[in-house]
Structures are given as structure tokens and as C-alpha cells.
JSON list of C-alpha atoms in Angstrom, two decimals:
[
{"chain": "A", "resi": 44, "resn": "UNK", "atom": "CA", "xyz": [17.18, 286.43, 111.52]},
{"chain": "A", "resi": 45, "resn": "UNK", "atom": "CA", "xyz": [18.59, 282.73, 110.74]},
{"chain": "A", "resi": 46, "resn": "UNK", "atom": "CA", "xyz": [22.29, 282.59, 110.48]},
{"chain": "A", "resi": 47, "resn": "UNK", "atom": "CA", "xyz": [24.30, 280.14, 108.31]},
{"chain": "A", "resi": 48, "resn": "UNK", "atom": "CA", "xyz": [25.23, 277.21, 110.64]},
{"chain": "A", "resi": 49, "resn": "UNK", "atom": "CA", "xyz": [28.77, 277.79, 109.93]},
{"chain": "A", "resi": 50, "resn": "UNK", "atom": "CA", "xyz": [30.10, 281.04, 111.39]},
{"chain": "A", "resi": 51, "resn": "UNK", "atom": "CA", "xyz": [32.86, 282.16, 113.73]},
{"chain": "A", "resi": 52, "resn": "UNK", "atom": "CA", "xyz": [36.73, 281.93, 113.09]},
{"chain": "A", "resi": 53, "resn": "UNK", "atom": "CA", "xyz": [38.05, 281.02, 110.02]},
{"chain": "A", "resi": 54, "resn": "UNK", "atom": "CA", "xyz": [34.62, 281.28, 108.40]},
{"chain": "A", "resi": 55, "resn": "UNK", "atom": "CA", "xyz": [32.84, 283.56, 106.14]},
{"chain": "A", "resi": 56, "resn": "UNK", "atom": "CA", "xyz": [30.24, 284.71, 108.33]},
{"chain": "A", "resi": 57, "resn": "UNK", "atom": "CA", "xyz": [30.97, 285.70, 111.51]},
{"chain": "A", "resi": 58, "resn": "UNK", "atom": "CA", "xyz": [29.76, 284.66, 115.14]},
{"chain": "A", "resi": 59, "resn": "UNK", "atom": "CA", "xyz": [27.42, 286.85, 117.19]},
{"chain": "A", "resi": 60, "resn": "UNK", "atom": "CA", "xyz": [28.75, 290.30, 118.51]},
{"chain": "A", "resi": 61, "resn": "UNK", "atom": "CA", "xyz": [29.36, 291.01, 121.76]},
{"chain": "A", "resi": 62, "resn": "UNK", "atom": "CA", "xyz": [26.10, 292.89, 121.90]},
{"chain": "A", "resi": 63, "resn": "UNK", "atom": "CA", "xyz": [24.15, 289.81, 121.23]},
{"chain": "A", "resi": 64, "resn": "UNK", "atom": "CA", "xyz": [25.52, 287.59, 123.77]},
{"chain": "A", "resi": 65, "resn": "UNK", "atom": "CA", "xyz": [24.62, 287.33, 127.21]},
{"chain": "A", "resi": 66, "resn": "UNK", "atom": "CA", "xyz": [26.97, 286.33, 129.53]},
{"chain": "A", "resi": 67, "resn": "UNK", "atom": "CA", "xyz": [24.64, 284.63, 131.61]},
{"chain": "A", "resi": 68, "resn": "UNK", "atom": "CA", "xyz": [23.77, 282.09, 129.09]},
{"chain": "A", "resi": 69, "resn": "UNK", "atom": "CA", "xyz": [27.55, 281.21, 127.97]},
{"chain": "A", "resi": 70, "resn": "UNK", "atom": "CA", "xyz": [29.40, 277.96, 128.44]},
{"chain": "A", "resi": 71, "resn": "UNK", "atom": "CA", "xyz": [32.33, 279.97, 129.45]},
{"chain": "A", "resi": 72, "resn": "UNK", "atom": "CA", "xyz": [35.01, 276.96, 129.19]},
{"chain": "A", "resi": 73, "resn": "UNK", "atom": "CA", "xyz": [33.72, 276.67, 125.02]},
{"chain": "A", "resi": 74, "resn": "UNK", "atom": "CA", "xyz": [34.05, 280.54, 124.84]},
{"chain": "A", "resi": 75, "resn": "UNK", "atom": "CA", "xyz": [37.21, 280.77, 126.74]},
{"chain": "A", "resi": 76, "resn": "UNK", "atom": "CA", "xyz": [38.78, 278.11, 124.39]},
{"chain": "A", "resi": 77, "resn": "UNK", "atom": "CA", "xyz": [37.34, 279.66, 121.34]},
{"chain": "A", "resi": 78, "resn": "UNK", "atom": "CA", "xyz": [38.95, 283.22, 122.01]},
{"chain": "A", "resi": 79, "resn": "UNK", "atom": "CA", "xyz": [42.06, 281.85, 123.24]},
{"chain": "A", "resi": 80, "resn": "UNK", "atom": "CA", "xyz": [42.54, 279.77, 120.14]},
{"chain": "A", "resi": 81, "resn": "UNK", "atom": "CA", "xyz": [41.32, 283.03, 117.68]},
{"chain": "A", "resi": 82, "resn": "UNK", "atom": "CA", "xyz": [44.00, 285.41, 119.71]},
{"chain": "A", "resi": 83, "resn": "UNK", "atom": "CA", "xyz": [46.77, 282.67, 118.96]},
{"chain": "A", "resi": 84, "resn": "UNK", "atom": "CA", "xyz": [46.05, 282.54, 115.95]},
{"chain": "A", "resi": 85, "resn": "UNK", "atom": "CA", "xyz": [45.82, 286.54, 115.74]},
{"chain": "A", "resi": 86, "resn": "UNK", "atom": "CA", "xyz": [49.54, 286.54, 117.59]},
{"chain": "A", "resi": 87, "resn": "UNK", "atom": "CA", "xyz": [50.43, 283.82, 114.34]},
{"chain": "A", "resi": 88, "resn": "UNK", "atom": "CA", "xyz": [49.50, 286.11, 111.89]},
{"chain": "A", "resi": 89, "resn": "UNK", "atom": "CA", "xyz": [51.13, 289.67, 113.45]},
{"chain": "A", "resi": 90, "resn": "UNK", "atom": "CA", "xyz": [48.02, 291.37, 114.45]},
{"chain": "A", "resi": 91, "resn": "UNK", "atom": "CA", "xyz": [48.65, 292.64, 117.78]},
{"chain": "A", "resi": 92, "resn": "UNK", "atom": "CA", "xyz": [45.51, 294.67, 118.32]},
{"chain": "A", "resi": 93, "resn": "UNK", "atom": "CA", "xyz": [42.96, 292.32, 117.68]},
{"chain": "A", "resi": 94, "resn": "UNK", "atom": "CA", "xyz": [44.91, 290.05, 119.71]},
{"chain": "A", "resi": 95, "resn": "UNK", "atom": "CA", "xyz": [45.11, 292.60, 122.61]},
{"chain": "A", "resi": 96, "resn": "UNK", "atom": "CA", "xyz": [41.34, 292.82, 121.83]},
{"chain": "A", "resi": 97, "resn": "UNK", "atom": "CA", "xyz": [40.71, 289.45, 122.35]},
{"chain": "A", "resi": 98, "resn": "UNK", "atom": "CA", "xyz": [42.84, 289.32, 125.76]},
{"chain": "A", "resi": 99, "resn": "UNK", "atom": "CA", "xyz": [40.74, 291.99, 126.88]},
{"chain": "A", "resi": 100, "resn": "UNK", "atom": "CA", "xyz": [37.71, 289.80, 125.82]},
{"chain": "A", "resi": 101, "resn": "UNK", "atom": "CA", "xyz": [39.07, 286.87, 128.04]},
{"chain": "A", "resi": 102, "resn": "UNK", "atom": "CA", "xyz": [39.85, 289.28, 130.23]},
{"chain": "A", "resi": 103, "resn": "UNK", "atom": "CA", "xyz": [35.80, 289.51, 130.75]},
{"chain": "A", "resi": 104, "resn": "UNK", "atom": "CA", "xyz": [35.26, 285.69, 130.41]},
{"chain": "A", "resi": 105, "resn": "UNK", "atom": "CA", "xyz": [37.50, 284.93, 133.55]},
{"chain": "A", "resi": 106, "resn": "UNK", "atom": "CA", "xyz": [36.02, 287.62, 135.63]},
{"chain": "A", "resi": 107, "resn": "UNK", "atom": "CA", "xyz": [32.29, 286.90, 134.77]},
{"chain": "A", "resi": 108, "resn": "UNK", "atom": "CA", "xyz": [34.12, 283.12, 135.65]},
{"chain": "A", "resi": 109, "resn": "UNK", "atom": "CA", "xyz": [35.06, 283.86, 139.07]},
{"chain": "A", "resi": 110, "resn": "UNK", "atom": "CA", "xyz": [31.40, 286.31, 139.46]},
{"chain": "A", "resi": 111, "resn": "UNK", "atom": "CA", "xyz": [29.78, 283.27, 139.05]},
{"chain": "A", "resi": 112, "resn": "UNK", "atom": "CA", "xyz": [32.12, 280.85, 141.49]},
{"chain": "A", "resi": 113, "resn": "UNK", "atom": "CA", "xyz": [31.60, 283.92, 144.05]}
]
């Protein structure tokens, strides 16, 4: 399936799902950026449970971080 080359935040189509990515093949710093800046911007706009969501996302980023320094 070919995907618009414009997805993610702030765009009409959105990224992959969690389902789709492997965390084995992320740069975890670009991810870990990307989903802090979304759940700021989340916080910005009042919704608290998609920004709990994506803490709990980051949450997963860091700890698949320090699996990997281990």
C-alpha cells in the first residue's frame, strides 16, 4: 500500500500505527521528539487523554531506549 509522503501530526493522513512499527527498526531520538512534540501540543489544546496516551507511548520509547543500551 503506498502512503502519501506527507502524513503524521498536523496532517491529513496519518503516520503508521503502532501495529506497523517495529521497534527494532526505529530511530528512537526522531520518534521520541516526534511524540513529545504531538503530546505538547495535545496538553496546548486540552486533551488530556491522548496526551496521557502519548506519555504512555514515550513511556515505551525510553524503555525499549535503555533495552537496547543494556
Amino acid at each position: 500500500m503506498s502512503r502519501p509522503e506527507q502524513e503524521g501530526p498536523g496532517t491529513a493522513v496519518p503516520g503508521p500505527s503502532v501495529v506497523e512499527l517495529d521497534l527494532g527498526k526505529l530511530d528512537l531520538s526522531v520518534e521520541l521528539a516526534a511524540a513529545s512534540a504531538e503530546r505538547h501540543h495535545q496538553l496546548l489544546c486540552g486533551d488530556r487523554e491522548v496526551a496521557d496516551l502519548l506519555g504512555a507511548w514515550i513511556d515505551a520509547l525510553l524503555d525499549e531506549w535503555n533495552r537496547r543500551r543494556g
